[in-house]
Amino acid sequence: TCQMVETSPRCLPNKPSCKDLHCLKGTTCKMVEGWPKCVANKPSCDDLHCPSGTTCKMVETSLRCVPINPSCNDIHCPKGTRCKMVETSPRCLPISQPPLVCHVLGRW
């Protein structure tokens, strides 16, 4: 490129950049020690769109959409109920009351 050096124009070599390098799929250009270099992309769940009812998780070395397993940690039950797993779903069920025990005339 043409640049002014002191008072006169000179042709100087371009500084290498990622604009000059075309990387293969699965790699991205990064400047390493002043030089453009293609490096492997790190997988990210930001790049994977999972269908409803699934979530992105790293499985071994790759990203996968896996089913969401709901649990009692995912819901808040109203007073008087308690969460219990029914088949594969968390449910708010009434808290069962223990049977009443009466003490009448010295007898239980």
Tab-separated table of N, CA, C and O in Angstrom:
chain	number	residue	atom	x	y	z
A	1	THR	N	0.845	-1.181	0.000
A	1	THR	CA	0.000	0.000	0.000
A	1	THR	C	0.883	1.234	0.000
A	1	THR	O	2.017	1.205	0.465
A	2	CYS	N	0.308	2.301	-0.480
A	2	CYS	CA	1.052	3.558	-0.532
A	2	CYS	C	0.926	4.271	0.811
A	2	CYS	O	-0.174	4.442	1.328
A	3	GLN	N	2.060	4.640	1.384
A	3	GLN	CA	2.074	5.389	2.637
A	3	GLN	C	3.119	6.490	2.553
A	3	GLN	O	4.128	6.350	1.858
A	4	MET	N	2.828	7.555	3.250
A	4	MET	CA	3.784	8.659	3.304
A	4	MET	C	4.873	8.306	4.308
A	4	MET	O	4.605	7.968	5.448
A	5	VAL	N	6.110	8.358	3.865
A	5	VAL	CA	7.258	8.160	4.733
A	5	VAL	C	8.029	9.473	4.704
A	5	VAL	O	8.550	9.867	3.655
A	6	GLU	N	8.044	10.106	5.862
A	6	GLU	CA	8.579	11.465	5.973
A	6	GLU	C	7.805	12.370	5.022
A	6	GLU	O	6.629	12.612	5.246
A	7	THR	N	8.375	12.760	3.921
A	7	THR	CA	7.675	13.693	3.021
A	7	THR	C	7.364	13.105	1.657
A	7	THR	O	6.855	13.789	0.783
A	8	SER	N	7.675	11.817	1.461
A	8	SER	CA	7.423	11.237	0.138
A	8	SER	C	6.598	9.956	0.235
A	8	SER	O	6.714	9.201	1.204
A	9	PRO	N	5.766	9.669	-0.773
A	9	PRO	CA	4.973	8.436	-0.778
A	9	PRO	C	5.856	7.231	-1.088
A	9	PRO	O	6.762	7.311	-1.902
A	10	ARG	N	5.576	6.151	-0.394
A	10	ARG	CA	6.322	4.895	-0.615
A	10	ARG	C	5.347	3.722	-0.656
A	10	ARG	O	4.330	3.736	0.016
A	11	CYS	N	5.718	2.711	-1.418
A	11	CYS	CA	4.948	1.468	-1.435
A	11	CYS	C	5.526	0.554	-0.352
A	11	CYS	O	6.702	0.185	-0.416
A	12	LEU	N	4.696	0.211	0.624
A	12	LEU	CA	5.139	-0.651	1.731
A	12	LEU	C	4.285	-1.912	1.756
A	12	LEU	O	3.109	-1.889	1.384
A	13	PRO	N	4.888	-3.036	2.202
A	13	PRO	CA	4.097	-4.270	2.266
A	13	PRO	C	2.962	-4.117	3.287
A	13	PRO	O	3.117	-3.452	4.303
A	14	ASN	N	1.826	-4.731	2.945
A	14	ASN	CA	0.696	-4.731	3.876
A	14	ASN	C	1.033	-5.540	5.111
A	14	ASN	O	1.746	-6.546	5.044
A	15	LYS	N	0.508	-5.112	6.236
A	15	LYS	CA	0.627	-5.897	7.458
A	15	LYS	C	-0.392	-7.026	7.341
A	15	LYS	O	-1.561	-6.766	7.028
A	16	PRO	N	0.006	-8.280	7.531
A	16	PRO	CA	-0.946	-9.381	7.359
A	16	PRO	C	-2.072	-9.284	8.387
A	16	PRO	O	-1.865	-8.873	9.522
A	17	SER	N	-3.285	-9.663	7.944
A	17	SER	CA	-4.433	-9.656	8.842
A	17	SER	C	-5.350	-10.820	8.500
A	17	SER	O	-5.158	-11.509	7.493
A	18	CYS	N	-6.369	-10.993	9.308
A	18	CYS	CA	-7.330	-12.069	9.056
A	18	CYS	C	-8.150	-11.812	7.799
A	18	CYS	O	-8.749	-12.741	7.264
A	19	LYS	N	-8.156	-10.579	7.308
A	19	LYS	CA	-8.865	-10.292	6.050
A	19	LYS	C	-8.202	-11.018	4.880
A	19	LYS	O	-8.825	-11.296	3.876
A	20	ASP	N	-6.902	-11.296	5.011
A	20	ASP	CA	-6.151	-11.922	3.930
A	20	ASP	C	-6.184	-13.447	3.968
A	20	ASP	O	-5.692	-14.084	3.045
A	21	LEU	N	-6.729	-14.028	5.024
A	21	LEU	CA	-6.665	-15.481	5.196
A	21	LEU	C	-8.067	-16.076	5.184
A	21	LEU	O	-8.955	-15.622	5.889
A	22	HIS	N	-8.261	-17.097	4.361
A	22	HIS	CA	-9.545	-17.804	4.310
A	22	HIS	C	-9.368	-19.125	5.033
A	22	HIS	O	-8.559	-19.960	4.629
A	23	CYS	N	-10.127	-19.306	6.110
A	23	CYS	CA	-9.992	-20.519	6.927
A	23	CYS	C	-11.044	-21.549	6.540
A	23	CYS	O	-12.134	-21.207	6.072
A	24	LEU	N	-10.715	-22.811	6.753
A	24	LEU	CA	-11.634	-23.909	6.481
A	24	LEU	C	-12.777	-23.896	7.486
A	24	LEU	O	-12.653	-23.338	8.582
A	25	LYS	N	-13.882	-24.552	7.128
A	25	LYS	CA	-15.025	-24.669	8.026
A	25	LYS	C	-14.574	-25.344	9.320
A	25	LYS	O	-13.786	-26.283	9.295
A	26	GLY	N	-15.058	-24.815	10.446
A	26	GLY	CA	-14.679	-25.363	11.749
A	26	GLY	C	-13.468	-24.674	12.342
A	26	GLY	O	-13.017	-25.030	13.424
A	27	THR	N	-12.905	-23.705	11.596
A	27	THR	CA	-11.769	-22.938	12.113
A	27	THR	C	-12.075	-21.446	11.969
A	27	THR	O	-12.935	-21.050	11.194
A	28	THR	N	-11.375	-20.655	12.743
A	28	THR	CA	-11.522	-19.205	12.729
A	28	THR	C	-10.138	-18.584	12.694
A	28	THR	O	-9.205	-19.112	13.300
A	29	CYS	N	-10.035	-17.465	12.005
A	29	CYS	CA	-8.753	-16.763	11.950
A	29	CYS	C	-8.543	-15.966	13.224
A	29	CYS	O	-9.433	-15.251	13.680
A	30	LYS	N	-7.359	-16.107	13.817
A	30	LYS	CA	-6.954	-15.326	14.985
A	30	LYS	C	-5.532	-14.853	14.755
A	30	LYS	O	-4.737	-15.540	14.125
A	31	MET	N	-5.236	-13.679	15.267
A	31	MET	CA	-3.871	-13.160	15.170
A	31	MET	C	-3.034	-13.815	16.259
A	31	MET	O	-3.364	-13.735	17.443
A	32	VAL	N	-1.960	-14.494	15.842
A	32	VAL	CA	-1.052	-15.167	16.771
A	32	VAL	C	0.339	-14.622	16.519
A	32	VAL	O	0.895	-14.797	15.425
A	33	GLU	N	0.887	-13.925	17.520
A	33	GLU	CA	2.214	-13.311	17.424
A	33	GLU	C	2.328	-12.429	16.175
A	33	GLU	O	3.329	-12.460	15.466
A	34	GLY	N	1.258	-11.678	15.899
A	34	GLY	CA	1.289	-10.738	14.780
A	34	GLY	C	0.970	-11.332	13.426
A	34	GLY	O	0.996	-10.621	12.422
A	35	TRP	N	0.683	-12.622	13.373
A	35	TRP	CA	0.377	-13.282	12.103
A	35	TRP	C	-1.003	-13.916	12.160
A	35	TRP	O	-1.393	-14.488	13.176
A	36	PRO	N	-1.747	-13.859	11.035
A	36	PRO	CA	-3.059	-14.513	11.025
A	36	PRO	C	-2.887	-16.028	10.971
A	36	PRO	O	-2.007	-16.537	10.279
A	37	LYS	N	-3.706	-16.710	11.752
A	37	LYS	CA	-3.606	-18.170	11.812
A	37	LYS	C	-5.008	-18.754	11.966
A	37	LYS	O	-5.835	-18.210	12.694
A	38	CYS	N	-5.274	-19.854	11.271
A	38	CYS	CA	-6.554	-20.551	11.411
A	38	CYS	C	-6.463	-21.497	12.607
A	38	CYS	O	-5.569	-22.343	12.664
A	39	VAL	N	-7.367	-21.309	13.541
A	39	VAL	CA	-7.390	-22.164	14.733
A	39	VAL	C	-8.765	-22.816	14.832
A	39	VAL	O	-9.771	-22.253	14.388
A	40	ALA	N	-8.792	-24.011	15.430
A	40	ALA	CA	-10.047	-24.761	15.558
A	40	ALA	C	-11.017	-24.018	16.466
A	40	ALA	O	-10.626	-23.458	17.483
A	41	ASN	N	-12.290	-24.002	16.046
A	41	ASN	CA	-13.333	-23.399	16.875
A	41	ASN	C	-13.581	-24.268	18.096
A	41	ASN	O	-13.597	-25.492	17.991
A	42	LYS	N	-13.793	-23.624	19.233
A	42	LYS	CA	-14.225	-24.360	20.412
A	42	LYS	C	-15.736	-24.469	20.324
A	42	LYS	O	-16.412	-23.469	20.097
A	43	PRO	N	-16.284	-25.680	20.497
A	43	PRO	CA	-17.734	-25.813	20.395
A	43	PRO	C	-18.430	-25.026	21.509
A	43	PRO	O	-17.937	-24.969	22.629
A	44	SER	N	-19.562	-24.420	21.173
A	44	SER	CA	-20.311	-23.631	22.139
A	44	SER	C	-21.799	-23.877	21.951
A	44	SER	O	-22.274	-23.981	20.825
A	45	CYS	N	-22.519	-23.935	23.061
A	45	CYS	CA	-23.972	-24.100	22.981
A	45	CYS	C	-24.630	-22.876	22.351
A	45	CYS	O	-25.778	-22.954	21.924
A	46	ASP	N	-23.915	-21.763	22.271
A	46	ASP	CA	-24.456	-20.584	21.592
A	46	ASP	C	-24.639	-20.857	20.095
A	46	ASP	O	-25.443	-20.199	19.441
A	47	ASP	N	-23.885	-21.819	19.555
A	47	ASP	CA	-23.943	-22.129	18.129
A	47	ASP	C	-24.984	-23.200	17.792
A	47	ASP	O	-25.256	-23.453	16.630
A	48	LEU	N	-25.513	-23.871	18.813
A	48	LEU	CA	-26.435	-24.983	18.581
A	48	LEU	C	-27.821	-24.608	19.077
A	48	LEU	O	-27.996	-24.237	20.228
A	49	HIS	N	-28.817	-24.676	18.194
A	49	HIS	CA	-30.195	-24.359	18.565
A	49	HIS	C	-30.952	-25.667	18.754
A	49	HIS	O	-31.142	-26.419	17.795
A	50	CYS	N	-31.350	-25.929	20.001
A	50	CYS	CA	-32.028	-27.189	20.323
A	50	CYS	C	-33.540	-27.016	20.266
A	50	CYS	O	-34.061	-25.952	20.605
A	51	PRO	N	-34.267	-28.075	19.864
A	51	PRO	CA	-35.722	-27.997	19.840
A	51	PRO	C	-36.308	-27.925	21.247
A	51	PRO	O	-35.634	-28.247	22.224
A	52	SER	N	-37.565	-27.519	21.319
A	52	SER	CA	-38.264	-27.410	22.590
A	52	SER	C	-38.224	-28.746	23.332
A	52	SER	O	-38.354	-29.800	22.726
A	53	GLY	N	-38.045	-28.669	24.644
A	53	GLY	CA	-37.984	-29.886	25.464
A	53	GLY	C	-36.600	-30.477	25.562
A	53	GLY	O	-36.399	-31.497	26.194
A	54	THR	N	-35.634	-29.843	24.894
A	54	THR	CA	-34.250	-30.314	24.971
A	54	THR	C	-33.347	-29.145	25.335
A	54	THR	O	-33.740	-27.984	25.233
A	55	THR	N	-32.145	-29.481	25.761
A	55	THR	CA	-31.151	-28.468	26.093
A	55	THR	C	-29.797	-28.908	25.555
A	55	THR	O	-29.560	-30.096	25.353
A	56	CYS	N	-28.924	-27.955	25.330
A	56	CYS	CA	-27.591	-28.246	24.798
A	56	CYS	C	-26.660	-28.662	25.925
A	56	CYS	O	-26.602	-28.000	26.959
A	57	LYS	N	-25.936	-29.752	25.715
A	57	LYS	CA	-24.928	-30.216	26.679
A	57	LYS	C	-23.741	-30.779	25.922
A	57	LYS	O	-23.882	-31.308	24.832
A	58	MET	N	-22.562	-30.660	26.534
A	58	MET	CA	-21.352	-31.259	25.982
A	58	MET	C	-21.370	-32.742	26.339
A	58	MET	O	-21.462	-33.097	27.509
A	59	VAL	N	-21.344	-33.593	25.330
A	59	VAL	CA	-21.304	-35.041	25.532
A	59	VAL	C	-19.993	-35.515	24.945
A	59	VAL	O	-19.793	-35.441	23.738
A	60	GLU	N	-19.096	-35.969	25.820
A	60	GLU	CA	-17.728	-36.314	25.444
A	60	GLU	C	-17.075	-35.093	24.798
A	60	GLU	O	-16.804	-34.129	25.480
A	61	THR	N	-16.869	-35.088	23.488
A	61	THR	CA	-16.185	-33.949	22.859
A	61	THR	C	-17.081	-33.172	21.908
A	61	THR	O	-16.601	-32.309	21.186
A	62	SER	N	-18.391	-33.477	21.894
A	62	SER	CA	-19.273	-32.760	20.971
A	62	SER	C	-20.523	-32.282	21.690
A	62	SER	O	-20.899	-32.796	22.737
A	63	LEU	N	-21.168	-31.281	21.084
A	63	LEU	CA	-22.398	-30.730	21.637
A	63	LEU	C	-23.583	-31.555	21.165
A	63	LEU	O	-23.623	-31.974	20.014
A	64	ARG	N	-24.529	-31.775	22.057
A	64	ARG	CA	-25.728	-32.538	21.709
A	64	ARG	C	-26.948	-31.873	22.326
A	64	ARG	O	-26.863	-31.259	23.381
A	65	CYS	N	-28.099	-32.028	21.670
A	65	CYS	CA	-29.377	-31.634	22.248
A	65	CYS	C	-29.906	-32.847	22.999
A	65	CYS	O	-30.113	-33.905	22.401
A	66	VAL	N	-30.054	-32.710	24.296
A	66	VAL	CA	-30.511	-33.824	25.130
A	66	VAL	C	-31.834	-33.442	25.779
A	66	VAL	O	-32.083	-32.259	26.032
A	67	PRO	N	-32.700	-34.437	26.064
A	67	PRO	CA	-33.984	-34.123	26.693
A	67	PRO	C	-33.775	-33.484	28.065
A	67	PRO	O	-32.847	-33.830	28.793
A	68	ILE	N	-34.656	-32.536	28.365
A	68	ILE	CA	-34.629	-31.914	29.683
A	68	ILE	C	-35.356	-32.847	30.641
A	68	ILE	O	-36.478	-33.262	30.372
A	69	ASN	N	-34.706	-33.207	31.723
A	69	ASN	CA	-35.323	-34.055	32.728
A	69	ASN	C	-35.831	-33.174	33.861
A	69	ASN	O	-35.053	-32.753	34.704
A	70	PRO	N	-37.148	-32.855	33.865
A	70	PRO	CA	-37.644	-32.001	34.930
A	70	PRO	C	-37.561	-32.709	36.275
A	70	PRO	O	-37.659	-33.934	36.347
A	71	SER	N	-37.348	-31.936	37.315
A	71	SER	CA	-37.284	-32.504	38.655
A	71	SER	C	-38.011	-31.575	39.609
A	71	SER	O	-38.443	-30.486	39.242
A	72	CYS	N	-38.114	-31.988	40.853
A	72	CYS	CA	-38.766	-31.163	41.871
A	72	CYS	C	-37.986	-29.882	42.128
A	72	CYS	O	-38.535	-28.927	42.665
A	73	ASN	N	-36.719	-29.830	41.725
A	73	ASN	CA	-35.942	-28.600	41.888
A	73	ASN	C	-36.423	-27.507	40.931
A	73	ASN	O	-36.106	-26.343	41.120
A	74	ASP	N	-37.195	-27.889	39.902
A	74	ASP	CA	-37.620	-26.939	38.883
A	74	ASP	C	-38.961	-26.273	39.188
A	74	ASP	O	-39.351	-25.357	38.484
A	75	ILE	N	-39.689	-26.760	40.201
A	75	ILE	CA	-41.003	-26.177	40.473
A	75	ILE	C	-41.137	-25.784	41.934
A	75	ILE	O	-40.449	-26.307	42.801
A	76	HIS	N	-42.049	-24.838	42.195
A	76	HIS	CA	-42.347	-24.393	43.555
A	76	HIS	C	-43.792	-24.767	43.842
A	76	HIS	O	-44.700	-24.345	43.138
A	77	CYS	N	-44.009	-25.555	44.865
A	77	CYS	CA	-45.354	-26.010	45.192
A	77	CYS	C	-46.003	-25.080	46.212
A	77	CYS	O	-45.328	-24.561	47.101
A	78	PRO	N	-47.332	-24.884	46.088
A	78	PRO	CA	-48.028	-24.043	47.057
A	78	PRO	C	-48.073	-24.697	48.441
A	78	PRO	O	-47.856	-25.902	48.576
A	79	LYS	N	-48.377	-23.871	49.441
A	79	LYS	CA	-48.456	-24.355	50.825
A	79	LYS	C	-49.473	-25.491	50.919
A	79	LYS	O	-50.518	-25.451	50.271
A	80	GLY	N	-49.128	-26.491	51.697
A	80	GLY	CA	-50.013	-27.637	51.864
A	80	GLY	C	-49.772	-28.740	50.856
A	80	GLY	O	-50.429	-29.768	50.885
A	81	THR	N	-48.826	-28.494	49.927
A	81	THR	CA	-48.484	-29.526	48.948
A	81	THR	C	-46.988	-29.772	48.968
A	81	THR	O	-46.224	-28.949	49.485
A	82	ARG	N	-46.603	-30.873	48.420
A	82	ARG	CA	-45.189	-31.250	48.343
A	82	ARG	C	-44.939	-31.833	46.962
A	82	ARG	O	-45.792	-32.518	46.425
A	83	CYS	N	-43.772	-31.562	46.420
A	83	CYS	CA	-43.435	-32.095	45.102
A	83	CYS	C	-43.030	-33.560	45.204
A	83	CYS	O	-42.247	-33.941	46.071
A	84	LYS	N	-43.621	-34.350	44.312
A	84	LYS	CA	-43.229	-35.760	44.182
A	84	LYS	C	-43.150	-36.074	42.703
A	84	LYS	O	-43.902	-35.532	41.898
A	85	MET	N	-42.230	-36.940	42.346
A	85	MET	CA	-42.108	-37.366	40.956
A	85	MET	C	-43.192	-38.407	40.674
A	85	MET	O	-43.306	-39.411	41.377
A	86	VAL	N	-44.015	-38.144	39.662
A	86	VAL	CA	-45.051	-39.078	39.233
A	86	VAL	C	-44.664	-39.490	37.819
A	86	VAL	O	-44.664	-38.663	36.914
A	87	GLU	N	-44.311	-40.754	37.659
A	87	GLU	CA	-43.722	-41.264	36.430
A	87	GLU	C	-42.458	-40.452	36.148
A	87	GLU	O	-41.504	-40.585	36.876
A	88	THR	N	-42.454	-39.585	35.155
A	88	THR	CA	-41.233	-38.815	34.868
A	88	THR	C	-41.436	-37.317	35.036
A	88	THR	O	-40.610	-36.530	34.596
A	89	SER	N	-42.563	-36.931	35.676
A	89	SER	CA	-42.861	-35.508	35.818
A	89	SER	C	-43.016	-35.120	37.283
A	89	SER	O	-43.605	-35.861	38.066
A	90	PRO	N	-42.519	-33.933	37.654
A	90	PRO	CA	-42.730	-33.460	39.021
A	90	PRO	C	-44.165	-32.958	39.188
A	90	PRO	O	-44.706	-32.311	38.292
A	91	ARG	N	-44.798	-33.299	40.305
A	91	ARG	CA	-46.177	-32.878	40.575
A	91	ARG	C	-46.287	-32.365	42.012
A	91	ARG	O	-45.631	-32.886	42.904
A	92	CYS	N	-47.138	-31.357	42.205
A	92	CYS	CA	-47.440	-30.860	43.545
A	92	CYS	C	-48.638	-31.645	44.058
A	92	CYS	O	-49.728	-31.565	43.489
A	93	LEU	N	-48.421	-32.427	45.096
A	93	LEU	CA	-49.476	-33.265	45.665
A	93	LEU	C	-49.740	-32.827	47.102
A	93	LEU	O	-48.821	-32.371	47.799
A	94	PRO	N	-50.989	-32.983	47.566
A	94	PRO	CA	-51.290	-32.611	48.955
A	94	PRO	C	-50.427	-33.413	49.921
A	94	PRO	O	-50.142	-34.587	49.686
A	95	ILE	N	-50.018	-32.734	50.987
A	95	ILE	CA	-49.245	-33.429	52.030
A	95	ILE	C	-50.227	-34.295	52.798
A	95	ILE	O	-51.234	-33.800	53.310
A	96	SER	N	-49.952	-35.594	52.860
A	96	SER	CA	-50.860	-36.491	53.575
A	96	SER	C	-50.688	-36.273	55.074
A	96	SER	O	-49.576	-36.159	55.587
A	97	GLN	N	-51.811	-36.174	55.749
A	97	GLN	CA	-51.818	-35.956	57.199
A	97	GLN	C	-51.729	-37.304	57.898
A	97	GLN	O	-52.380	-38.263	57.494
A	98	PRO	N	-50.937	-37.383	58.972
A	98	PRO	CA	-50.905	-38.646	59.723
A	98	PRO	C	-52.268	-38.847	60.395
A	98	PRO	O	-52.970	-37.879	60.679
A	99	PRO	N	-52.653	-40.090	60.617
A	99	PRO	CA	-53.941	-40.334	61.270
A	99	PRO	C	-53.943	-39.707	62.667
A	99	PRO	O	-52.913	-39.702	63.358
A	100	LEU	N	-55.095	-39.193	63.058
A	100	LEU	CA	-55.220	-38.576	64.367
A	100	LEU	C	-55.224	-39.638	65.444
A	100	LEU	O	-55.882	-40.673	65.310
A	101	VAL	N	-54.521	-39.384	66.520
A	101	VAL	CA	-54.492	-40.300	67.642
A	101	VAL	C	-55.086	-39.538	68.823
A	101	VAL	O	-54.615	-38.464	69.171
A	102	CYS	N	-56.118	-40.078	69.384
A	102	CYS	CA	-56.772	-39.390	70.485
A	102	CYS	C	-56.441	-40.067	71.803
A	102	CYS	O	-56.317	-41.284	71.893
A	103	HIS	N	-56.334	-39.271	72.834
A	103	HIS	CA	-56.093	-39.773	74.191
A	103	HIS	C	-57.370	-39.500	74.980
A	103	HIS	O	-57.707	-38.368	75.271
A	104	VAL	N	-58.092	-40.583	75.211
A	104	VAL	CA	-59.360	-40.451	75.913
A	104	VAL	C	-59.328	-41.329	77.143
A	104	VAL	O	-59.080	-42.518	77.054
A	105	LEU	N	-59.563	-40.731	78.297
A	105	LEU	CA	-59.646	-41.467	79.552
A	105	LEU	C	-58.487	-42.421	79.793
A	105	LEU	O	-58.660	-43.587	80.137
A	106	GLY	N	-57.297	-41.913	79.562
A	106	GLY	CA	-56.122	-42.732	79.832
A	106	GLY	C	-55.843	-43.784	78.782
A	106	GLY	O	-55.002	-44.637	78.981
A	107	ARG	N	-56.592	-43.810	77.686
A	107	ARG	CA	-56.360	-44.805	76.625
A	107	ARG	C	-56.017	-44.081	75.337
A	107	ARG	O	-56.468	-42.982	75.078
A	108	TRP	N	-55.269	-44.766	74.506
A	108	TRP	CA	-54.937	-44.223	73.188
A	108	TRP	C	-55.914	-44.737	72.178
A	108	TRP	O	-56.352	-45.811	72.144
